[in-house]
Coordinates of C-alpha atoms in Angstrom, one line a residue:
M1010 CA -18.9 -8.7 10.6
S1011 CA -19.3 -7.8 6.8
N1012 CA -17.1 -9.9 4.7
H1013 CA -15.0 -6.9 3.7
E1014 CA -14.3 -5.9 6.9
I1015 CA -10.9 -6.5 9.0
Q1016 CA -10.8 -9.1 11.4
D1017 CA -9.8 -8.2 15.0
I1018 CA -6.3 -9.8 15.7
N1019 CA -7.8 -11.2 18.9
D1020 CA -10.4 -13.5 17.0
M1021 CA -8.0 -15.3 14.8
D1022 CA -7.7 -18.9 14.0
V1023 CA -5.3 -20.4 16.1
N1024 CA -3.4 -21.7 13.0
E1025 CA -3.3 -18.2 12.1
Q1026 CA -2.0 -16.3 15.1
L1027 CA 0.9 -14.2 14.6
P1028 CA 4.4 -14.4 16.0
K1029 CA 4.5 -13.1 19.8
A1030 CA 6.5 -10.3 19.2
V1031 CA 4.2 -9.3 16.3
V1032 CA 1.2 -9.5 18.6
E1033 CA 3.0 -7.5 21.5
W1034 CA 3.9 -4.6 19.4
T1035 CA 0.6 -4.7 17.8
N1036 CA -1.2 -4.2 21.4
M1037 CA 0.9 -1.4 22.4
M1038 CA 0.4 0.2 18.9
G1039 CA -3.3 -0.2 19.6
E1040 CA -2.8 1.8 22.8
V1041 CA -1.3 4.6 21.1
S1042 CA -3.9 4.4 17.9
R1043 CA -6.7 3.3 18.7
Y1044 CA -8.4 0.8 16.5
N1045 CA -5.5 0.9 14.3
E1046 CA -3.9 -2.6 15.4
Y1047 CA -4.4 -3.6 11.7
P1048 CA -2.0 -1.0 10.3
A1049 CA 0.3 -1.6 13.3
I1050 CA 1.0 -5.0 12.3
L1051 CA 1.8 -3.5 9.0
A1052 CA 4.4 -1.1 10.4
Y1053 CA 6.3 -3.9 12.1
F1054 CA 6.8 -5.8 8.8
C1055 CA 7.6 -2.9 7.0
L1056 CA 10.7 -1.9 9.7
L1057 CA 11.6 -5.5 10.0
G1058 CA 11.7 -6.3 5.9
Q1059 CA 13.8 -2.9 5.6
I1060 CA 16.7 -3.8 8.1
L1061 CA 17.0 -7.3 6.6
K1062 CA 17.2 -6.3 3.1
D1063 CA 21.2 -7.0 3.0
V1064 CA 21.1 -10.2 4.7
V1065 CA 17.9 -12.1 3.2
T1066 CA 16.7 -12.5 -0.5
I1067 CA 14.1 -14.9 -1.7
P1068 CA 14.3 -16.9 -4.8
Y1069 CA 11.8 -17.1 -7.3
G1070 CA 13.9 -19.6 -10.2
Y1071 CA 15.6 -17.3 -12.4
T1072 CA 14.5 -14.4 -10.2
R1073 CA 15.1 -13.2 -6.6
E1074 CA 13.1 -10.7 -4.2
D1075 CA 14.5 -8.5 -1.4
S1076 CA 12.9 -8.5 2.0
R1077 CA 11.6 -5.2 1.8
F1078 CA 8.1 -4.5 2.3
H1079 CA 6.4 -1.0 1.3
V1080 CA 3.1 -0.1 2.7
A1081 CA 0.4 2.8 1.5
W1082 CA -2.1 3.4 4.3
V1083 CA -5.1 5.4 3.0
Q1084 CA -7.7 6.4 5.8
T1085 CA -10.1 8.7 6.7
A1086 CA -8.5 12.2 8.3
R1087 CA -8.1 12.4 11.8
S1088 CA -8.4 8.8 12.7
G1089 CA -5.1 8.1 13.9
K1090 CA -2.4 7.9 11.2
S1091 CA -0.3 10.6 12.4
V1092 CA -0.1 9.5 16.1
L1093 CA 0.8 6.2 14.9
N1094 CA 3.6 7.2 12.8
D1095 CA 5.2 9.4 15.0
F1096 CA 5.4 6.3 17.5
L1097 CA 6.6 4.1 14.2
I1098 CA 9.3 6.8 13.3
Q1099 CA 10.5 7.2 17.2
I1100 CA 11.1 3.8 17.2
T1101 CA 12.4 3.2 14.1
L1102 CA 15.3 5.8 14.8
Q1103 CA 16.3 4.0 17.9
T1104 CA 16.2 0.8 16.2
F1105 CA 18.6 2.4 13.3
K1106 CA 21.0 4.0 16.0
Y1107 CA 21.5 0.4 17.7
I1108 CA 21.8 -1.4 14.2
N1109 CA 24.3 1.4 13.0
A1110 CA 26.3 1.3 16.2
A1111 CA 26.5 -2.4 15.9
M1112 CA 27.9 -2.2 12.4
G1113 CA 30.6 0.2 13.7
C1114 CA 28.9 3.0 11.8
H1115 CA 30.4 6.5 12.9
E1116 CA 27.4 8.5 14.4
D1117 CA 28.0 11.4 11.4
D1118 CA 27.9 8.6 8.6
P1119 CA 25.1 6.3 9.5
Y1120 CA 24.1 3.4 7.2
F1121 CA 20.3 3.6 8.1
T1122 CA 18.5 6.7 7.9
M1123 CA 15.2 8.3 7.8
F1124 CA 13.9 9.9 4.9
D1125 CA 12.7 13.6 6.5
V1126 CA 11.8 15.9 3.4
V1127 CA 8.6 17.0 3.0
D1128 CA 9.5 18.5 -0.6
Y1129 CA 8.7 16.3 -3.4
T1130 CA 10.2 18.1 -6.2
D1131 CA 12.7 15.8 -8.5
A1132 CA 16.0 17.6 -7.1
A1133 CA 14.7 16.9 -3.5
L1134 CA 14.2 13.4 -4.2
I1135 CA 16.8 12.2 -6.3
G1136 CA 19.5 15.2 -5.8
S1137 CA 20.7 17.6 -8.5
V1138 CA 24.1 18.9 -10.1
K1139 CA 26.5 21.6 -8.4
T1140 CA 29.2 23.1 -10.1
I1141 CA 32.2 24.0 -8.0
R1142 CA 35.4 25.5 -8.6
N1143 CA 38.1 22.9 -8.0
E1144 CA 41.3 25.0 -7.2
H1145 CA 44.7 24.0 -7.7
Y1146 CA 47.5 24.6 -4.6
G1147 CA 51.2 25.6 -5.2
E1148 CA 53.8 24.1 -3.0
E1149 CA 53.1 26.6 -0.3
G1150 CA 49.6 25.7 0.1
H1151 CA 48.3 28.8 -2.0
P1152 CA 46.0 28.9 -4.5
T1153 CA 47.3 28.9 -8.4
A1154 CA 45.9 30.6 -11.0
D1155 CA 44.8 27.0 -12.4
E1156 CA 41.3 26.6 -11.4
K1157 CA 38.7 24.8 -12.9
E1158 CA 34.8 24.2 -12.5
V1159 CA 33.6 20.7 -12.1
E1160 CA 30.2 19.3 -11.5
K1161 CA 29.0 17.4 -8.4
Q1162 CA 26.3 15.6 -7.5
V1163 CA 24.2 16.7 -4.8
Y1164 CA 22.2 13.5 -3.1
G1165 CA 18.4 13.9 -2.7
A1166 CA 16.5 12.6 0.2
L1167 CA 15.6 9.3 -1.3
E1168 CA 19.2 8.2 -1.4
G1169 CA 20.7 5.7 0.7
T1170 CA 19.2 3.0 3.2
G1171 CA 16.8 3.3 5.6
M1172 CA 12.9 4.0 6.0
A1173 CA 11.0 6.8 3.5
V1174 CA 8.1 7.9 5.8
F1175 CA 5.4 10.0 4.4
D1176 CA 2.9 11.3 6.8
E1177 CA 1.0 13.5 3.8
F1178 CA 1.3 11.0 0.7
E1179 CA -1.3 13.0 -0.5
S1180 CA 1.4 15.7 -1.6
S1181 CA 4.3 13.3 -2.9
G1182 CA 2.9 13.8 -6.6
I1183 CA 1.2 10.4 -6.9
F1184 CA -2.4 11.5 -6.8
K1185 CA -2.2 14.8 -8.2
R1186 CA -0.2 16.0 -11.8
S1187 CA 2.5 18.6 -11.1
A1188 CA 5.4 20.4 -13.3
H1189 CA 7.5 20.3 -10.5
K1190 CA 6.7 16.4 -9.5
E1191 CA 6.3 15.0 -13.1
N1192 CA 8.5 12.1 -12.6
V1193 CA 7.7 11.1 -9.0
V1194 CA 5.3 8.1 -10.3
T1195 CA 8.4 6.6 -12.6
Y1196 CA 11.1 7.3 -9.4
F1197 CA 8.6 5.3 -7.0
Q1198 CA 8.3 2.5 -9.6
K1199 CA 11.7 2.3 -10.1
F1200 CA 13.0 2.1 -6.4
M1201 CA 10.5 -0.7 -5.6
N1202 CA 12.1 -3.0 -8.0
T1203 CA 13.7 -5.6 -6.3
L1204 CA 17.4 -5.0 -5.1
T1205 CA 19.0 -8.2 -6.6
T1206 CA 19.3 -6.3 -9.7
D1207 CA 20.3 -2.6 -11.1
G1208 CA 16.9 -1.7 -11.8
Y1209 CA 16.2 -0.3 -8.9
K1210 CA 18.3 2.7 -9.4
I1211 CA 16.8 5.6 -10.4
K1212 CA 18.8 7.5 -13.5
K1213 CA 18.0 10.8 -14.8
K1214 CA 20.3 12.3 -17.7
L1215 CA 20.3 16.1 -17.2
A1216 CA 20.1 18.2 -20.3
H1217 CA 23.5 20.2 -19.8
G1218 CA 25.3 18.2 -17.4
P1219 CA 26.1 14.5 -16.4
E1220 CA 23.6 11.7 -15.8
L1221 CA 22.4 11.6 -12.2
I1222 CA 22.0 8.2 -10.1
C1223 CA 20.0 7.8 -7.1
D1224 CA 20.7 4.6 -5.3
C1225 CA 17.3 4.2 -3.3
Q1226 CA 17.3 1.0 -1.2
R1227 CA 14.7 2.7 1.3
S1228 CA 11.2 0.9 2.5
V1229 CA 8.3 3.2 2.1
W1230 CA 5.8 3.8 5.0
A1231 CA 3.1 6.4 3.3
T1232 CA 0.0 7.4 5.0
T1233 CA -3.1 10.0 3.6
Y1234 CA -6.6 10.9 4.0
V1235 CA -8.7 9.4 1.0
P1236 CA -7.9 11.8 -1.8
E1237 CA -10.0 12.5 -5.0
H1238 CA -9.8 10.3 -7.6
L1239 CA -8.2 7.4 -6.0
T1240 CA -10.0 4.7 -7.5
E1241 CA -8.5 6.3 -11.0
V1242 CA -4.8 6.4 -9.4
I1243 CA -5.2 3.0 -8.3
A1244 CA -6.3 1.6 -11.7
T1245 CA -3.9 3.7 -13.6
K1246 CA -0.7 4.4 -11.6
G1247 CA 1.6 1.3 -11.1
V1248 CA 2.8 3.0 -7.9
L1249 CA 0.0 1.6 -5.8
Q1250 CA -0.3 -1.6 -7.5
R1251 CA 3.4 -2.6 -6.1
M1252 CA 2.6 -1.4 -2.9
F1253 CA 0.8 -3.2 0.1
L1254 CA -2.3 -1.1 0.0
Y1255 CA -4.8 -0.7 2.8
V1256 CA -7.3 1.8 2.3
R1257 CA -10.1 2.3 4.9
E1258 CA -13.3 4.6 5.5
V1259 CA -13.6 4.6 9.1
P1260 CA -17.3 4.5 10.2
Q1261 CA -18.4 7.6 12.6
H1262 CA -19.3 5.2 15.4
V1263 CA -15.6 4.2 15.0
L1264 CA -14.4 8.0 15.1
D1265 CA -16.7 8.5 18.2
D1266 CA -15.0 6.0 20.0
M1267 CA -11.4 7.0 18.9
R1268 CA -12.7 10.5 20.8
R1269 CA -13.9 9.0 23.8
E1270 CA -10.8 7.2 24.4
L1271 CA -9.0 10.4 24.0
I1272 CA -10.8 12.0 26.5
R1273 CA -10.6 8.9 29.1
S1274 CA -6.9 9.5 28.7
I1275 CA -6.8 13.1 29.6
G1276 CA -4.3 13.7 32.2
T1277 CA -2.7 10.4 32.1
I1278 CA 0.9 10.1 31.6
K1279 CA 2.6 7.1 30.0
S1280 CA 6.2 6.8 28.9
R1281 CA 7.3 6.0 25.4
K1282 CA 11.2 5.3 26.1
S1283 CA 10.3 1.8 27.5
P1284 CA 8.2 0.6 24.7
T1285 CA 10.8 2.2 22.3
N1286 CA 13.6 0.7 23.8
K1287 CA 12.3 -2.8 24.3
F1288 CA 10.9 -2.9 20.4
A1289 CA 14.2 -1.5 18.9
K1290 CA 16.2 -3.7 21.2
H1291 CA 13.9 -6.8 19.4
M1292 CA 14.4 -5.7 15.8
R1293 CA 18.4 -5.2 16.4
E1294 CA 18.5 -8.8 17.9
L1295 CA 16.3 -9.9 14.7
F1296 CA 19.2 -7.9 12.8
L1297 CA 22.0 -9.7 14.5
L1298 CA 20.6 -13.2 14.3
T1299 CA 20.0 -13.2 10.5
T1300 CA 23.4 -11.4 9.9
E1301 CA 25.3 -14.3 11.8
R1302 CA 23.4 -16.6 10.2
C1303 CA 24.3 -15.1 6.6
N1304 CA 27.7 -14.8 7.5
E1305 CA 27.7 -18.7 8.2
L1306 CA 26.6 -19.7 5.0
E1307 CA 29.6 -17.1 3.5
G1308 CA 26.9 -14.5 2.0
N1309 CA 24.6 -16.7 0.5
T1310 CA 21.6 -14.5 1.3
D1311 CA 19.3 -17.1 -0.7
A1312 CA 19.7 -20.0 2.0
V1313 CA 19.2 -18.1 4.9
I1314 CA 15.4 -19.0 4.9
T1315 CA 14.3 -22.8 3.5
F1316 CA 10.8 -23.6 2.9
S1317 CA 9.2 -26.6 4.6
E1318 CA 7.3 -29.2 2.7
G1319 CA 3.5 -27.7 2.2
C1320 CA 4.2 -24.1 1.7
Q1321 CA 3.9 -24.2 -1.9
D1322 CA 0.2 -26.3 -2.2
L1323 CA -0.6 -23.6 0.9
M1324 CA 0.3 -20.6 -1.5
E1325 CA -1.7 -22.1 -4.5
L1326 CA -4.6 -22.7 -2.2
E1327 CA -4.7 -19.0 -0.9
Y1328 CA -4.3 -18.1 -4.5
S1329 CA -7.4 -20.3 -5.3
N1330 CA -9.4 -18.5 -2.2
M1331 CA -8.6 -15.2 -3.7
V1332 CA -9.7 -16.0 -7.0
R1333 CA -13.1 -17.1 -5.7
Y1334 CA -13.6 -14.3 -3.4
L1335 CA -13.1 -11.9 -6.5
A1336 CA -15.4 -13.6 -8.9
K1337 CA -18.0 -13.0 -6.4
V1338 CA -17.6 -9.1 -6.7
D1339 CA -18.9 -6.7 -9.4
G1340 CA -16.5 -6.8 -12.7
N1341 CA -15.3 -3.1 -12.1
V1342 CA -14.3 -4.1 -8.5
R1343 CA -12.6 -7.4 -9.8
K1344 CA -11.0 -5.6 -12.8
I1345 CA -9.0 -3.3 -10.2
V1346 CA -8.4 -5.3 -7.7
S1347 CA -7.0 -8.3 -10.0
L1348 CA -4.0 -5.8 -10.7
F1349 CA -2.8 -6.4 -7.1
E1350 CA -3.1 -10.3 -7.3
T1351 CA 0.6 -11.1 -8.4
N1352 CA 2.0 -8.6 -5.7
S1353 CA -0.1 -10.4 -3.2
L1354 CA 1.3 -13.6 -3.9
I1355 CA 5.0 -12.0 -3.5
Y1356 CA 3.9 -10.2 -0.5
I1357 CA 2.6 -13.8 1.3
T1358 CA 6.0 -14.9 0.6
K1359 CA 7.7 -11.9 1.9
L1360 CA 5.6 -11.9 5.1
S1361 CA 6.0 -15.5 5.5
V1362 CA 9.7 -15.7 5.6
L1363 CA 9.4 -12.5 8.1
C1364 CA 7.2 -14.4 10.2
T1365 CA 9.5 -16.9 10.5
I1366 CA 12.5 -14.8 11.2
A1367 CA 10.1 -13.2 14.0
E1368 CA 9.6 -16.6 15.7
T1369 CA 13.4 -17.6 15.2
P1370 CA 14.5 -16.4 18.5
H1371 CA 12.0 -18.6 20.5
R1372 CA 12.6 -21.7 18.2
R1373 CA 14.2 -25.1 18.9
E1374 CA 17.5 -25.0 17.0
E1375 CA 16.1 -27.5 14.4
E1376 CA 13.3 -25.6 13.4
K1377 CA 15.1 -22.0 13.3
W1378 CA 14.9 -20.6 9.5
I1379 CA 12.6 -22.7 8.2
V1380 CA 9.0 -21.4 6.7
F1381 CA 6.3 -23.5 8.1
P1382 CA 2.9 -23.7 6.7
R1383 CA 2.0 -21.8 10.1
N1384 CA 4.1 -18.9 8.7
V1385 CA 2.1 -19.2 5.2
R1386 CA -1.2 -18.8 7.1
Q1387 CA -0.1 -15.9 9.2
A1388 CA 1.2 -14.0 5.8
S1389 CA -2.0 -15.1 4.2
W1390 CA -4.3 -13.4 7.0
I1391 CA -2.4 -10.3 6.4
V1392 CA -2.7 -10.1 2.7
R1393 CA -6.2 -11.5 3.1
Q1394 CA -7.2 -8.5 5.2
G1395 CA -5.4 -6.0 3.0
Y1396 CA -7.3 -7.0 -0.6
M1397 CA -10.5 -7.4 1.5
S1398 CA -10.4 -3.9 2.6
L1399 CA -9.8 -2.6 -1.1
V1400 CA -12.8 -4.4 -2.1
G1401 CA -14.9 -3.2 0.6
W1402 CA -13.6 0.7 -0.3
M1403 CA -14.4 -0.2 -4.1
I1404 CA -18.0 -1.5 -3.9
T1405 CA -18.8 1.5 -1.3
S1406 CA -16.6 4.2 -3.6
L1407 CA -18.8 3.3 -6.8
K1408 CA -22.1 3.3 -5.2
V1409 CA -21.3 6.6 -4.0
Q1410 CA -20.4 7.2 -7.6
R1411 CA -23.2 5.7 -9.2
T1412 CA -25.6 7.6 -6.5
S1413 CA -24.1 11.1 -7.6
V1414 CA -24.5 10.1 -11.5
A1415 CA -27.7 9.0 -10.6
E1416 CA -28.7 12.3 -9.2
Q1417 CA -27.1 14.2 -11.8
S1418 CA -29.0 12.4 -14.3
N1419 CA -32.4 12.4 -13.2
I1420 CA -32.2 8.3 -12.6
Q1421 CA -35.6 8.2 -11.1
D1422 CA -37.4 9.7 -14.2
Y1423 CA -35.4 7.0 -16.4
L1424 CA -37.0 4.4 -14.3
E1425 CA -40.3 5.6 -14.3
G1426 CA -40.3 6.1 -18.0
F1427 CA -39.0 2.7 -18.7
N1428 CA -41.7 1.0 -16.2
T1429 CA -44.1 3.2 -18.4
I1430 CA -43.0 1.8 -22.1
D1431 CA -44.6 -1.7 -23.4
K1432 CA -42.3 -4.7 -22.7
V1433 CA -42.2 -8.4 -23.4
N1434 CA -41.0 -10.5 -20.5
D1435 CA -39.4 -7.4 -18.4
W1436 CA -37.8 -6.3 -22.2
G1437 CA -38.5 -3.0 -23.7
P1438 CA -37.0 -1.4 -26.7
K1439 CA -34.3 1.3 -25.8
A1440 CA -36.0 3.7 -28.7
E1441 CA -38.9 3.6 -27.2
L1442 CA -37.7 4.7 -23.9
A1443 CA -35.8 7.4 -25.8
I1444 CA -38.9 8.7 -27.3
Y1445 CA -40.7 8.8 -24.0
M1446 CA -38.1 10.8 -22.4
E1447 CA -38.3 13.4 -25.1
N1448 CA -42.2 13.8 -25.0
R1449 CA -42.5 13.4 -21.3
Y1450 CA -39.4 15.3 -20.2
N1451 CA -38.5 17.1 -23.0
I1452 CA -35.2 15.5 -23.0
P1453 CA -34.1 15.5 -26.8
Q1454 CA -33.0 12.1 -28.0
A1455 CA -29.3 13.6 -29.0
K1456 CA -29.2 14.2 -25.3
F1457 CA -30.5 11.1 -24.6
Y1458 CA -28.3 9.0 -26.0
R1459 CA -25.1 11.4 -25.0
D1460 CA -26.2 10.8 -21.4
W1461 CA -26.8 6.9 -21.9
P1462 CA -23.6 5.9 -20.4
K1463 CA -24.1 7.6 -17.3
I1464 CA -27.3 5.5 -16.5
A1465 CA -26.3 2.5 -18.6
H1466 CA -25.3 0.6 -15.5
V1467 CA -29.2 0.2 -14.2
F1468 CA -29.9 -1.9 -17.1
E1469 CA -28.9 -5.1 -18.9
T1470 CA -29.0 -4.9 -22.8
K1471 CA -29.3 -7.4 -25.7
K1472 CA -30.1 -7.2 -29.5
A1473 CA -33.0 -8.6 -31.2
G1474 CA -32.2 -8.1 -34.8
K1475 CA -31.3 -4.4 -35.2
T1476 CA -33.5 -3.7 -32.0
V1477 CA -31.7 -2.6 -28.5
L1478 CA -33.6 -4.1 -25.7
L1479 CA -33.5 -3.3 -22.1
K1480 CA -33.9 -4.8 -19.0
L1481 CA -33.8 -3.5 -15.5
K1482 CA -31.0 -5.3 -13.2
E1483 CA -32.8 -7.1 -10.3
N1484 CA -31.1 -4.7 -7.6
E1485 CA -32.4 -1.6 -9.5
E1486 CA -36.0 -3.2 -9.8
N1487 CA -35.9 -3.6 -6.0
E1488 CA -35.0 0.4 -5.7
S1489 CA -37.4 1.5 -8.0
N1490 CA -40.1 -0.1 -6.2
I1491 CA -39.1 1.2 -2.6

């Protein structure tokens, strides 16, 4: 297995094995969407984090985090994302139905709801203002002449509590700039702020009208194929940096296995009702137990979960491991992946808490509601797979980009030219290479220097006085000798 590949859940170290309920969920989802067990794990915690957001908070000194776990799953098209989404939505809706009933919500006015819009314009997401005529009525119930126009906010689809599932996240406006979606990035960044302050509320002052306020407390589950310019979006847009990002190009042999599994399932019938109800009831149980715990503490959400000794040390060790891991990768990759370091630590803490709650129904009374080092290891395993997937994809992506640039720049000609000019201890003057390329390949020196950034990654550079010297990087020496 490559150093950047996802570890199979069945091959986990005994100290990192996930809670029993998570394993059962994952195995069931694995039958629905083959070879997508890891995203199934993320789906479990995305739903659990949402239903517990009002009864659990995680203190960090002067700040506090809510339990929401936002996920962006970026993967090859036609590789099982939609079918997993469909099952997740089905379980989520049933979970919300059970919990809304337990909370005493009327069916026409539920608390937990599903974001179900495909129009990602400002008005569709955060709402708009509608002008209505406010009629006054006389004693006999007839309208009087005294009428007044009033402005009323029409709420958008993000308003409220529940899940925001984006099955076509590529169309959200995050990846492509659009006049109708110009503020989408800001909206996402806002409502993913902690719910423990008002900083998560989306506010928009209309040019002619009142201020719109969108109170979005939803968790995001977003899936998309690998869009163009993903590296640029990862590096420059804060949205993906705030989410738990899992990015994966599925190899062709895995796609072949997925399709053969599909063929073998033709004609078989399995009911979704039983597993849907099973896991929806499981989520309801965790919600009710945690709510009861919060009520016993008189609503002190910070005290619902406590951390045992050794948890902080283990988290610091995991951070050190992450730093060492990233120190071994290409500088360009490390620079981008490091943008996720802080959130990775926050997500280790959140997932430790959620793993603890997932285990609580089966724990001894004295161990309930306590985060133990094993929960930190469970969470660390999940987060580790995430940033390893990002590193693996970035390395492959940059290699493809460089290959493309090399083809456009005729890089083999430059390599041949560098091997021809005079060198001392493998170092040769850049100016001589420019002269050679002009004489041999009719590349004017102005074009040589203009195109240089496209091939500079092939060479090491240093100065000897005013002379710029070049040396082939080791991997390029090997490739030039093939």
